[in-house]
Amino acid sequence: LMLSLACLGLALGGEEEDGEVVEEEEEENMLLDEPGEEDGVLVLHEHNLARALSEHQLLLVEFYAPWCGHCQRLAPAFAQAATVLRNESIPARLGKVDATAQVALANEFNITSYPTLKLFRNGNRTHPVAYTGRMDTEGIVRWMRRRASPSATLLQDTDTAADFISSQDVVVVGFFKDLGSEAAQAFYEVASEVVDMLFGVAEADELFQAYGLSADTICLFKKFDEGRTDFPVDPAQGLDAAELTQLLRVHSLELVMEFTNETSDQIFGAKIPHHMLLFLNKSSSAQLALQDGFRAAAGAFRGKVLFVVVDVTGYGTDVLPFFGLTPTDAPTLRLVKMENNRKYRMDQDTFSDTAIHTFIQAVLDGKVKPHLLSAEPPEDWDARPVKVLVGKTFEQVAFDETKNVFVKFYAPWCSHCHAMAAAWEELGERYKDHEDIVIAELDATANELENIVINGFPTLHYFPAGPGRKMVEYKSARDVETFSKFLENGGMLPEEPPAVPKTPENSTDREELSPLGTAETRDEL
């Protein structure tokens, strides 16, 4: 009997030890799944993402690549935003995934460029929301705050409404007879996206009466220009969120904007197709007086042309090279077509409202040719293996029917251009003795071409010998051997090109060009 009891005790003891081992393993697994942190940002991978989603109501995740310059520039702002949000009483956190190491997650969420930011709400893994805000600390914080609280404030009486409307320079109020209507829901959708404006909603009859309304209307209140702009809701068509967003963007701007650090995001975010720019020296009273005619012409083109004043001795100094201007060229006028950065100028600057109106209308009607920049050709432009082209010499070299010409279009500030510079020089050296092959480069920030628009850097174009003015864009790896295969095969690569390592030295990434010569903020895979 005692032996049996002893055996039973040993058996029970063994089970207890096994249970302790299982519990320890579970605790270790939980620790492994617990996201670590770097500068307040959760470090996520395929083993801990699920836990992070379950623990945080709002989780904004950055998918990045360690080598990506845009990701490196975003990192401090992202970390600062994480700290700000963590110190607030909202259920929002920021996390990051190294998409080059976490390939399964990159594929799951269709990551095709860096950085890509996605918002996960309430643990929903299948339908994350694409981030649409600015890539800076304030933009990220505002965007997350808007999603953590009601997108529009309910205004219940005239006193509350008056205080709300006077609280900021620009305020949007949606007046709806039924806040559950489809139009009201579309308004809430707009309010959640347009995070740099304050939104309110009103349903009470007394508020309709107080603001002189009888039907559903969106009212934009502003402390400048006309003070208030109304957008009635069409009873038949309803409210289109995209259309309302654009109307608010346009009418929330002053009729004439000054280009400053504070206004640049508004100016480009409005997506107005043309910008009319008055370059002046604000220290000159005579030049300041030119704004009167400029403003007088602006009203007729609202929504089509944005009027902008640029101080050539202030914040506007940095954009002067984009127009081929110096401070001594002020005062002068330029019109820019934003989709392709084409620039137009008067034959002779005339600053009356009538002259400005006539000039703009002629550009819109297609009656004015763009003004193309060109640097002066260097005397030794063909002395090196890589030939230096400018706007004035491009045609005669690139479309020489006896030559196969391979041209790199670059920007001096472009990091990807710098990364491939050595390979391009080596390519020039390799083919310098080939009479029918020319390796060349053109600074596309200082030179513009009539029929070729460059939207990103570097852009590589091949112009084959023969008639027809043919052009082939090169989009493969940026290394000497792949370049050579392309040239040796007459401007094409074998059907199965070599795999391209995702490194900045020979990737196909580009700096995308935004208006006024600024770079976009993502690297394409």
Short mmCIF file of C-alpha atoms in Angstrom, two decimals:
data_model
loop_
_atom_site.label_atom_id
_atom_site.label_comp_id
_atom_site.label_asym_id
_atom_site.label_seq_id
_atom_site.Cartn_x
_atom_site.Cartn_y
_atom_site.Cartn_z
CA LEU A 1 0.00 0.00 0.00
CA MET A 2 2.78 2.43 0.94
CA LEU A 3 4.59 1.59 -2.27
CA SER A 4 1.43 2.28 -4.25
CA LEU A 5 0.97 5.64 -2.50
CA ALA A 6 4.58 6.55 -3.19
CA CYS A 7 4.16 5.73 -6.86
CA LEU A 8 0.97 7.76 -6.98
CA GLY A 9 2.76 10.71 -5.35
CA LEU A 10 5.54 10.53 -7.91
CA ALA A 11 2.99 10.40 -10.69
CA LEU A 12 1.12 13.43 -9.35
CA GLY A 13 4.36 15.32 -8.82
CA GLY A 14 5.39 14.62 -12.39
CA GLU A 15 2.11 16.00 -13.73
CA GLU A 16 2.53 19.17 -11.66
CA GLU A 17 6.06 19.73 -13.03
CA ASP A 18 4.83 19.18 -16.61
CA GLY A 19 2.10 21.74 -16.03
CA GLU A 20 4.64 24.25 -14.80
CA VAL A 21 6.72 23.69 -17.93
CA VAL A 22 3.70 24.29 -20.17
CA GLU A 23 2.82 27.47 -18.30
CA GLU A 24 6.42 28.71 -18.58
CA GLU A 25 6.43 28.02 -22.33
CA GLU A 26 3.16 29.92 -22.76
CA GLU A 27 4.58 32.86 -20.82
CA GLU A 28 7.72 32.82 -22.97
CA ASN A 29 5.60 32.76 -26.14
CA MET A 30 3.56 35.70 -24.85
CA LEU A 31 6.76 37.63 -24.20
CA LEU A 32 8.00 36.81 -27.70
CA ASP A 33 4.68 38.04 -29.15
CA GLU A 34 4.74 41.26 -27.13
CA PRO A 35 5.75 44.13 -29.44
CA GLY A 36 8.94 45.90 -28.52
CA GLU A 37 9.35 49.64 -28.87
CA GLU A 38 11.80 52.07 -30.47
CA ASP A 39 11.30 55.75 -29.62
CA GLY A 40 7.70 55.05 -28.63
CA VAL A 41 6.91 53.23 -31.90
CA LEU A 42 5.85 49.57 -31.68
CA VAL A 43 8.19 47.24 -33.57
CA LEU A 44 5.94 44.77 -35.37
CA HIS A 45 6.45 41.50 -37.21
CA GLU A 46 4.37 38.54 -38.31
CA HIS A 47 4.40 36.97 -34.83
CA ASN A 48 3.19 40.00 -32.85
CA LEU A 49 1.00 41.99 -35.24
CA ALA A 50 -2.14 40.08 -34.26
CA ARG A 51 -1.53 40.84 -30.59
CA ALA A 52 -0.91 44.52 -31.30
CA LEU A 53 -4.14 44.74 -33.29
CA SER A 54 -6.10 43.15 -30.45
CA GLU A 55 -4.65 45.53 -27.85
CA HIS A 56 -4.97 48.86 -29.66
CA GLN A 57 -8.21 50.31 -30.99
CA LEU A 58 -6.37 52.50 -33.51
CA LEU A 59 -2.99 51.37 -34.82
CA LEU A 60 -1.20 53.30 -37.57
CA VAL A 61 1.53 51.12 -39.10
CA GLU A 62 4.41 52.33 -41.26
CA PHE A 63 5.76 49.75 -43.70
CA TYR A 64 9.32 50.83 -44.46
CA ALA A 65 12.64 49.77 -45.96
CA PRO A 66 15.84 50.43 -43.99
CA TRP A 67 17.61 51.80 -47.10
CA CYS A 68 14.76 54.13 -48.13
CA GLY A 69 15.75 57.80 -47.80
CA HIS A 70 12.13 58.93 -47.48
CA CYS A 71 11.61 56.48 -44.61
CA GLN A 72 14.73 57.77 -42.88
CA ARG A 73 13.48 61.35 -43.16
CA LEU A 74 10.03 60.38 -41.85
CA ALA A 75 11.38 58.46 -38.83
CA PRO A 76 11.91 61.41 -36.43
CA ALA A 77 8.49 62.91 -37.19
CA PHE A 78 6.82 59.50 -36.85
CA ALA A 79 8.49 58.91 -33.48
CA GLN A 80 7.55 62.38 -32.25
CA ALA A 81 3.94 61.82 -33.30
CA ALA A 82 3.94 58.51 -31.42
CA THR A 83 5.08 60.30 -28.26
CA VAL A 84 2.45 63.04 -28.61
CA LEU A 85 -0.38 60.54 -29.12
CA ARG A 86 0.78 58.30 -26.27
CA ASN A 87 0.59 61.24 -23.89
CA GLU A 88 -3.01 61.95 -24.88
CA SER A 89 -6.11 60.16 -23.69
CA ILE A 90 -6.98 58.62 -27.05
CA PRO A 91 -6.68 54.91 -27.93
CA ALA A 92 -4.13 55.41 -30.70
CA ARG A 93 -0.63 53.98 -31.17
CA LEU A 94 1.93 53.97 -33.95
CA GLY A 95 3.88 50.93 -35.13
CA LYS A 96 6.34 50.01 -37.86
CA VAL A 97 7.16 46.96 -39.98
CA ASP A 98 10.41 46.40 -41.86
CA ALA A 99 8.74 45.28 -45.09
CA THR A 100 12.03 43.99 -46.55
CA ALA A 101 12.39 41.53 -43.66
CA GLN A 102 8.69 40.81 -43.11
CA VAL A 103 7.93 39.69 -46.66
CA ALA A 104 4.75 37.84 -45.71
CA LEU A 105 3.25 40.99 -44.17
CA ALA A 106 4.37 43.11 -47.13
CA ASN A 107 2.60 40.71 -49.49
CA GLU A 108 -0.50 40.47 -47.28
CA PHE A 109 -0.98 44.24 -47.27
CA ASN A 110 0.14 44.80 -50.88
CA ILE A 111 3.06 47.08 -50.07
CA THR A 112 4.46 48.47 -53.34
CA SER A 113 6.26 51.62 -52.16
CA TYR A 114 8.04 52.97 -49.12
CA PRO A 115 6.98 54.31 -46.77
CA THR A 116 3.35 53.11 -46.84
CA LEU A 117 1.15 53.91 -43.84
CA LYS A 118 -2.03 52.00 -43.03
CA LEU A 119 -4.51 52.43 -40.19
CA PHE A 120 -5.97 49.36 -38.48
CA ARG A 121 -9.17 50.00 -36.54
CA ASN A 122 -10.66 47.74 -33.84
CA GLY A 123 -8.38 44.82 -34.75
CA ASN A 124 -9.67 44.61 -38.34
CA ARG A 125 -6.80 43.06 -40.28
CA THR A 126 -8.51 42.63 -43.64
CA HIS A 127 -9.53 46.23 -44.38
CA PRO A 128 -6.88 48.71 -43.20
CA VAL A 129 -7.38 52.35 -44.22
CA ALA A 130 -4.72 54.08 -46.32
CA TYR A 131 -3.13 57.07 -44.61
CA THR A 132 -4.03 60.30 -46.43
CA GLY A 133 -2.48 62.95 -44.20
CA ARG A 134 0.73 64.95 -44.32
CA MET A 135 4.04 63.20 -43.69
CA ASP A 136 5.05 65.29 -40.68
CA THR A 137 4.41 65.20 -36.94
CA GLU A 138 1.51 67.64 -36.92
CA GLY A 139 -0.14 66.00 -39.94
CA ILE A 140 0.05 62.51 -38.40
CA VAL A 141 -1.25 63.69 -35.02
CA ARG A 142 -4.16 65.61 -36.56
CA TRP A 143 -5.11 62.68 -38.76
CA MET A 144 -5.14 60.25 -35.82
CA ARG A 145 -7.02 62.62 -33.52
CA ARG A 146 -9.77 63.03 -36.12
CA ARG A 147 -10.20 59.26 -36.29
CA ALA A 148 -10.25 58.84 -32.53
CA SER A 149 -13.19 61.19 -31.98
CA PRO A 150 -16.37 62.30 -33.78
CA SER A 151 -15.38 63.95 -37.04
CA ALA A 152 -17.93 66.76 -36.60
CA THR A 153 -19.24 68.56 -33.49
CA LEU A 154 -23.01 68.64 -32.96
CA LEU A 155 -24.21 72.25 -32.59
CA GLN A 156 -27.47 72.44 -30.64
CA ASP A 157 -28.23 76.15 -30.20
CA THR A 158 -27.29 79.57 -31.56
CA ASP A 159 -24.81 80.43 -28.79
CA THR A 160 -22.90 77.18 -29.24
CA ALA A 161 -22.90 77.62 -33.00
CA ALA A 162 -21.66 81.22 -32.80
CA ASP A 163 -18.80 80.28 -30.47
CA PHE A 164 -17.86 77.34 -32.69
CA ILE A 165 -17.86 79.40 -35.90
CA SER A 166 -15.72 82.15 -34.37
CA SER A 167 -13.21 79.71 -32.86
CA GLN A 168 -11.00 79.40 -35.97
CA ASP A 169 -10.26 81.24 -39.20
CA VAL A 170 -11.98 78.52 -41.26
CA VAL A 171 -14.94 76.45 -40.03
CA VAL A 172 -17.31 74.15 -41.93
CA VAL A 173 -20.86 73.49 -40.73
CA GLY A 174 -23.25 71.01 -42.32
CA PHE A 175 -26.92 71.94 -41.85
CA PHE A 176 -29.08 68.83 -42.31
CA LYS A 177 -32.77 68.25 -41.63
CA ASP A 178 -31.88 64.62 -40.86
CA LEU A 179 -28.44 63.74 -39.49
CA GLY A 180 -29.07 60.12 -40.44
CA SER A 181 -29.48 60.95 -44.13
CA GLU A 182 -27.07 59.81 -46.85
CA ALA A 183 -25.98 63.40 -47.41
CA ALA A 184 -25.10 63.79 -43.75
CA GLN A 185 -23.12 60.54 -43.80
CA ALA A 186 -21.16 61.80 -46.84
CA PHE A 187 -20.45 64.99 -44.89
CA TYR A 188 -19.08 62.97 -41.96
CA GLU A 189 -16.87 61.09 -44.43
CA VAL A 190 -15.42 64.36 -45.71
CA ALA A 191 -14.92 65.62 -42.15
CA SER A 192 -12.88 62.54 -41.26
CA GLU A 193 -10.51 63.11 -44.19
CA VAL A 194 -10.08 66.89 -44.20
CA VAL A 195 -8.29 67.08 -40.88
CA ASP A 196 -6.98 70.64 -41.22
CA MET A 197 -10.47 72.16 -40.96
CA LEU A 198 -12.94 72.20 -38.08
CA PHE A 199 -16.35 70.60 -38.84
CA GLY A 200 -19.70 70.95 -37.14
CA VAL A 201 -23.24 69.71 -37.85
CA ALA A 202 -26.61 71.26 -37.10
CA GLU A 203 -30.13 69.84 -37.23
CA ALA A 204 -32.14 72.23 -35.04
CA ASP A 205 -34.75 74.42 -36.78
CA GLU A 206 -33.59 77.49 -34.85
CA LEU A 207 -30.13 77.16 -36.42
CA PHE A 208 -31.56 76.87 -39.92
CA GLN A 209 -33.49 80.08 -39.26
CA ALA A 210 -30.57 81.86 -37.60
CA TYR A 211 -28.37 81.32 -40.67
CA GLY A 212 -31.09 81.99 -43.24
CA LEU A 213 -31.37 78.43 -44.54
CA SER A 214 -34.39 76.34 -45.51
CA ALA A 215 -32.76 73.19 -46.93
CA ASP A 216 -29.67 71.02 -46.42
CA THR A 217 -26.60 73.21 -46.97
CA ILE A 218 -22.87 73.11 -46.29
CA CYS A 219 -21.60 76.49 -45.06
CA LEU A 220 -17.92 77.47 -45.10
CA PHE A 221 -17.27 80.29 -42.62
CA LYS A 222 -13.98 82.19 -42.93
CA LYS A 223 -12.45 85.32 -41.43
CA PHE A 224 -11.28 86.72 -44.76
CA ASP A 225 -12.52 87.57 -48.27
CA GLU A 226 -16.31 87.16 -48.53
CA GLY A 227 -16.68 85.63 -45.04
CA ARG A 228 -19.08 82.81 -45.94
CA THR A 229 -19.65 80.48 -48.88
CA ASP A 230 -22.71 78.19 -49.12
CA PHE A 231 -22.90 74.86 -50.95
CA PRO A 232 -26.55 73.74 -51.17
CA VAL A 233 -27.12 69.97 -51.25
CA ASP A 234 -28.87 68.91 -54.46
CA PRO A 235 -32.00 66.95 -53.36
CA ALA A 236 -31.79 64.72 -56.45
CA GLN A 237 -28.03 64.22 -56.74
CA GLY A 238 -27.23 64.16 -53.04
CA LEU A 239 -23.79 65.03 -51.70
CA ASP A 240 -20.66 63.82 -53.48
CA ALA A 241 -17.80 63.54 -50.95
CA ALA A 242 -14.99 64.07 -53.49
CA GLU A 243 -16.70 67.10 -55.02
CA LEU A 244 -17.36 68.67 -51.62
CA THR A 245 -13.76 68.06 -50.54
CA GLN A 246 -12.46 69.91 -53.59
CA LEU A 247 -14.89 72.81 -53.11
CA LEU A 248 -13.80 73.18 -49.49
CA ARG A 249 -10.13 73.05 -50.48
CA VAL A 250 -10.61 75.78 -53.07
CA HIS A 251 -12.82 78.14 -51.08
CA SER A 252 -10.95 77.77 -47.77
CA LEU A 253 -7.97 79.48 -49.40
CA GLU A 254 -7.62 83.24 -49.55
CA LEU A 255 -8.33 84.64 -52.99
CA VAL A 256 -4.64 85.58 -53.20
CA MET A 257 -2.21 83.43 -51.20
CA GLU A 258 1.32 84.28 -50.13
CA PHE A 259 3.75 81.40 -50.60
CA THR A 260 5.16 80.65 -47.12
CA ASN A 261 6.20 77.65 -45.08
CA GLU A 262 2.78 77.73 -43.40
CA THR A 263 0.73 77.97 -46.62
CA SER A 264 2.65 75.68 -49.00
CA ASP A 265 0.71 72.55 -48.01
CA GLN A 266 -2.60 74.37 -48.52
CA ILE A 267 -1.51 75.73 -51.89
CA PHE A 268 -0.55 72.34 -53.30
CA GLY A 269 -3.25 70.41 -51.43
CA ALA A 270 -6.01 72.41 -53.13
CA LYS A 271 -5.16 70.69 -56.45
CA ILE A 272 -6.09 73.76 -58.50
CA PRO A 273 -4.88 73.04 -62.06
CA HIS A 274 -3.08 76.34 -62.71
CA HIS A 275 -1.13 78.72 -60.48
CA MET A 276 -0.59 82.38 -61.38
CA LEU A 277 2.49 83.68 -59.57
CA LEU A 278 3.46 87.27 -58.86
CA PHE A 279 7.14 87.47 -57.92
CA LEU A 280 7.93 90.64 -56.02
CA ASN A 281 10.27 92.14 -53.44
CA LYS A 282 8.15 92.88 -50.37
CA SER A 283 10.61 95.52 -49.18
CA SER A 284 9.64 97.66 -52.20
CA SER A 285 6.46 99.70 -51.74
CA ALA A 286 6.17 100.16 -55.50
CA GLN A 287 6.20 96.40 -56.05
CA LEU A 288 3.73 95.79 -53.19
CA ALA A 289 1.29 98.11 -54.96
CA LEU A 290 1.19 95.70 -57.90
CA GLN A 291 -0.88 93.33 -55.77
CA ASP A 292 -4.00 95.46 -56.35
CA GLY A 293 -4.31 94.58 -60.04
CA PHE A 294 -3.29 91.00 -59.30
CA ARG A 295 -6.10 90.60 -56.74
CA ALA A 296 -8.64 92.29 -59.01
CA ALA A 297 -8.01 89.65 -61.69
CA ALA A 298 -8.22 86.68 -59.30
CA GLY A 299 -11.96 86.44 -58.67
CA ALA A 300 -12.89 85.45 -62.23
CA PHE A 301 -10.66 82.36 -62.11
CA ARG A 302 -11.45 80.94 -58.67
CA GLY A 303 -11.16 77.15 -58.74
CA LYS A 304 -9.33 77.20 -62.09
CA VAL A 305 -6.31 79.35 -61.29
CA LEU A 306 -4.81 79.97 -57.85
CA PHE A 307 -3.17 83.39 -57.44
CA VAL A 308 0.02 83.30 -55.37
CA VAL A 309 2.42 86.04 -54.29
CA VAL A 310 6.07 84.97 -53.97
CA ASP A 311 8.51 87.16 -52.01
CA VAL A 312 11.85 86.84 -53.81
CA THR A 313 13.76 87.88 -50.68
CA GLY A 314 11.83 85.62 -48.29
CA TYR A 315 10.55 82.05 -48.33
CA GLY A 316 10.18 82.20 -52.11
CA THR A 317 13.94 82.39 -52.67
CA ASP A 318 14.25 78.61 -52.87
CA VAL A 319 11.79 78.26 -55.78
CA LEU A 320 13.40 80.90 -58.01
CA PRO A 321 15.75 78.42 -59.76
CA PHE A 322 12.73 76.32 -60.76
CA PHE A 323 11.64 79.28 -62.90
CA GLY A 324 15.12 80.32 -63.99
CA LEU A 325 14.75 83.55 -61.99
CA THR A 326 16.87 85.59 -59.58
CA PRO A 327 15.70 88.24 -57.08
CA THR A 328 16.65 90.98 -59.53
CA ASP A 329 14.03 89.71 -62.01
CA ALA A 330 11.21 90.90 -59.72
CA PRO A 331 8.58 92.06 -60.31
CA THR A 332 7.50 89.47 -62.85
CA LEU A 333 4.59 87.09 -63.56
CA ARG A 334 4.50 83.38 -64.37
CA LEU A 335 1.64 80.94 -64.89
CA VAL A 336 2.24 77.24 -64.16
CA LYS A 337 0.21 74.30 -65.43
CA MET A 338 0.46 71.96 -62.46
CA GLU A 339 -0.02 68.59 -64.17
CA ASN A 340 3.21 68.92 -66.16
CA ASN A 341 4.96 71.96 -64.61
CA ARG A 342 4.80 73.85 -67.90
CA LYS A 343 5.47 77.56 -67.36
CA TYR A 344 4.06 80.51 -69.29
CA ARG A 345 5.13 84.16 -69.28
CA MET A 346 3.97 87.39 -70.88
CA ASP A 347 6.00 88.81 -73.74
CA GLN A 348 6.32 91.86 -71.53
CA ASP A 349 5.10 91.94 -67.93
CA THR A 350 1.98 94.10 -67.54
CA PHE A 351 0.41 94.19 -64.09
CA SER A 352 -3.06 95.62 -64.71
CA ASP A 353 -6.03 93.36 -63.91
CA THR A 354 -7.16 93.53 -67.56
CA ALA A 355 -3.75 92.45 -68.91
CA ILE A 356 -3.46 89.63 -66.38
CA HIS A 357 -6.99 88.40 -67.15
CA THR A 358 -6.33 88.46 -70.91
CA PHE A 359 -3.04 86.59 -70.55
CA ILE A 360 -4.50 83.84 -68.33
CA GLN A 361 -7.48 83.31 -70.62
CA ALA A 362 -5.15 83.01 -73.62
CA VAL A 363 -3.12 80.32 -71.81
CA LEU A 364 -6.28 78.41 -70.84
CA ASP A 365 -7.46 78.59 -74.46
CA GLY A 366 -4.17 77.10 -75.68
CA LYS A 367 -3.07 80.25 -77.50
CA VAL A 368 0.24 80.71 -75.64
CA LYS A 369 3.26 78.44 -76.00
CA PRO A 370 5.08 77.38 -72.81
CA HIS A 371 8.31 79.12 -71.87
CA LEU A 372 11.05 76.46 -71.82
CA LEU A 373 14.11 76.86 -69.64
CA SER A 374 17.57 76.14 -71.00
CA ALA A 375 21.00 76.53 -69.51
CA GLU A 376 23.83 77.67 -71.76
CA PRO A 377 25.77 74.76 -73.27
CA PRO A 378 29.22 74.29 -71.66
CA GLU A 379 32.11 74.82 -74.05
CA ASP A 380 33.45 71.36 -73.18
CA TRP A 381 30.05 69.65 -73.29
CA ASP A 382 31.41 66.71 -75.33
CA ALA A 383 34.90 66.50 -73.83
CA ARG A 384 34.07 63.81 -71.26
CA PRO A 385 32.75 60.28 -71.95
CA VAL A 386 29.34 61.42 -70.61
CA LYS A 387 28.14 64.30 -72.80
CA VAL A 388 26.44 67.26 -71.14
CA LEU A 389 23.20 68.30 -72.85
CA VAL A 390 21.03 71.39 -72.30
CA GLY A 391 17.66 72.39 -73.70
CA LYS A 392 19.23 74.26 -76.60
CA THR A 393 21.39 71.30 -77.75
CA PHE A 394 19.15 68.36 -76.90
CA GLU A 395 17.35 68.01 -80.23
CA GLN A 396 20.45 67.96 -82.42
CA VAL A 397 22.16 65.31 -80.25
CA ALA A 398 19.30 63.05 -79.16
CA PHE A 399 17.67 62.85 -82.60
CA ASP A 400 20.87 62.48 -84.62
CA GLU A 401 19.84 59.69 -87.03
CA THR A 402 23.39 58.27 -87.05
CA LYS A 403 23.65 57.81 -83.27
CA ASN A 404 22.07 55.69 -80.54
CA VAL A 405 21.79 58.13 -77.65
CA PHE A 406 21.21 57.09 -74.02
CA VAL A 407 20.28 60.06 -71.80
CA LYS A 408 20.03 60.39 -68.03
CA PHE A 409 17.63 63.14 -66.92
CA TYR A 410 18.58 64.07 -63.36
CA ALA A 411 18.15 66.60 -60.57
CA PRO A 412 21.17 67.86 -58.62
CA TRP A 413 19.40 67.22 -55.29
CA CYS A 414 18.17 63.69 -56.14
CA SER A 415 19.62 60.95 -53.90
CA HIS A 416 18.84 58.19 -56.42
CA CYS A 417 20.71 60.16 -59.10
CA HIS A 418 23.72 60.41 -56.83
CA ALA A 419 23.55 56.66 -56.15
CA MET A 420 23.78 55.76 -59.85
CA ALA A 421 26.26 58.50 -60.85
CA ALA A 422 29.33 56.24 -60.72
CA ALA A 423 27.64 53.56 -62.84
CA TRP A 424 26.67 56.15 -65.46
CA GLU A 425 30.24 57.48 -65.64
CA GLU A 426 31.56 53.95 -66.01
CA LEU A 427 29.06 53.31 -68.80
CA GLY A 428 30.29 56.44 -70.59
CA GLU A 429 33.87 55.26 -70.26
CA ARG A 430 32.96 51.83 -71.64
CA TYR A 431 31.33 53.25 -74.79
CA LYS A 432 33.41 56.37 -75.38
CA ASP A 433 35.06 54.82 -78.46
CA HIS A 434 31.81 53.58 -80.05
CA GLU A 435 31.03 56.04 -82.83
CA ASP A 436 27.35 55.15 -82.97
CA ILE A 437 26.64 55.24 -79.18
CA VAL A 438 26.40 58.41 -77.09
CA ILE A 439 26.03 58.39 -73.30
CA ALA A 440 24.67 61.75 -72.09
CA GLU A 441 23.01 63.54 -69.19
CA LEU A 442 20.72 66.55 -68.80
CA ASP A 443 19.86 68.53 -65.65
CA ALA A 444 16.07 68.50 -65.98
CA THR A 445 15.62 71.14 -63.29
CA ALA A 446 17.44 73.73 -65.43
CA ASN A 447 16.39 72.55 -68.89
CA GLU A 448 12.93 71.83 -70.29
CA LEU A 449 11.95 70.11 -73.53
CA GLU A 450 8.89 70.78 -75.65
CA ASN A 451 7.70 67.19 -76.18
CA ILE A 452 9.26 65.35 -73.24
CA VAL A 453 7.95 65.85 -69.70
CA ILE A 454 10.12 64.57 -66.84
CA ASN A 455 8.13 63.71 -63.70
CA GLY A 456 10.75 61.86 -61.66
CA PHE A 457 14.48 61.48 -61.20
CA PRO A 458 16.44 59.82 -62.55
CA THR A 459 14.57 59.21 -65.81
CA LEU A 460 16.48 57.31 -68.51
CA HIS A 461 15.52 57.54 -72.18
CA TYR A 462 17.11 55.80 -75.18
CA PHE A 463 16.92 57.45 -78.60
CA PRO A 464 17.76 54.87 -81.31
CA ALA A 465 19.48 55.80 -84.56
CA GLY A 466 17.38 56.18 -87.67
CA PRO A 467 14.37 58.23 -88.74
CA GLY A 468 11.15 58.63 -86.79
CA ARG A 469 12.34 60.40 -83.61
CA LYS A 470 11.79 57.26 -81.53
CA MET A 471 12.22 57.17 -77.76
CA VAL A 472 12.37 54.19 -75.37
CA GLU A 473 12.17 54.63 -71.59
CA TYR A 474 14.58 52.44 -69.65
CA LYS A 475 13.01 51.01 -66.47
CA SER A 476 15.31 48.19 -65.35
CA ALA A 477 18.22 47.90 -62.91
CA ARG A 478 20.71 50.75 -62.77
CA ASP A 479 24.02 48.93 -63.01
CA VAL A 480 26.63 48.95 -65.75
CA GLU A 481 26.12 45.36 -66.88
CA THR A 482 22.36 45.74 -67.31
CA PHE A 483 22.85 49.08 -69.09
CA SER A 484 25.31 47.36 -71.45
CA LYS A 485 22.93 44.51 -72.23
CA PHE A 486 20.27 47.09 -73.04
CA LEU A 487 22.58 48.93 -75.45
CA GLU A 488 24.01 45.80 -77.07
CA ASN A 489 20.48 44.54 -77.75
CA GLY A 490 19.44 47.72 -79.54
CA GLY A 491 17.45 49.32 -76.73
CA MET A 492 15.82 46.27 -75.20
CA LEU A 493 16.67 43.67 -72.58
CA PRO A 494 16.40 39.86 -72.79
CA GLU A 495 12.95 38.49 -72.01
CA GLU A 496 14.05 37.39 -68.55
CA PRO A 497 16.07 40.25 -67.06
CA PRO A 498 18.20 39.58 -63.99
CA ALA A 499 16.56 39.97 -60.57
CA VAL A 500 16.95 43.43 -59.13
CA PRO A 501 18.17 43.59 -55.52
CA LYS A 502 16.20 46.16 -53.56
CA THR A 503 19.13 48.43 -52.76
CA PRO A 504 19.47 52.10 -53.58
CA GLU A 505 22.54 51.56 -55.74
CA ASN A 506 20.82 49.70 -58.57
CA SER A 507 17.12 49.82 -57.82
CA THR A 508 14.53 51.43 -60.09
CA ASP A 509 13.40 53.93 -57.44
CA ARG A 510 12.92 57.58 -58.39
CA GLU A 511 12.41 60.93 -56.76
CA GLU A 512 9.00 62.00 -58.06
CA LEU A 513 8.75 65.69 -58.92
CA SER A 514 6.09 67.78 -57.24
CA PRO A 515 5.17 71.36 -58.15
CA LEU A 516 7.89 73.97 -57.66
CA GLY A 517 10.61 71.36 -57.87
CA THR A 518 10.02 69.61 -54.53
CA ALA A 519 10.39 65.86 -54.19
CA GLU A 520 7.65 63.37 -53.43
CA THR A 521 7.87 61.28 -50.27
CA ARG A 522 7.92 57.62 -51.33
CA ASP A 523 10.21 55.14 -53.01
CA GLU A 524 8.49 52.88 -55.55
CA LEU A 525 9.44 49.21 -55.59
#
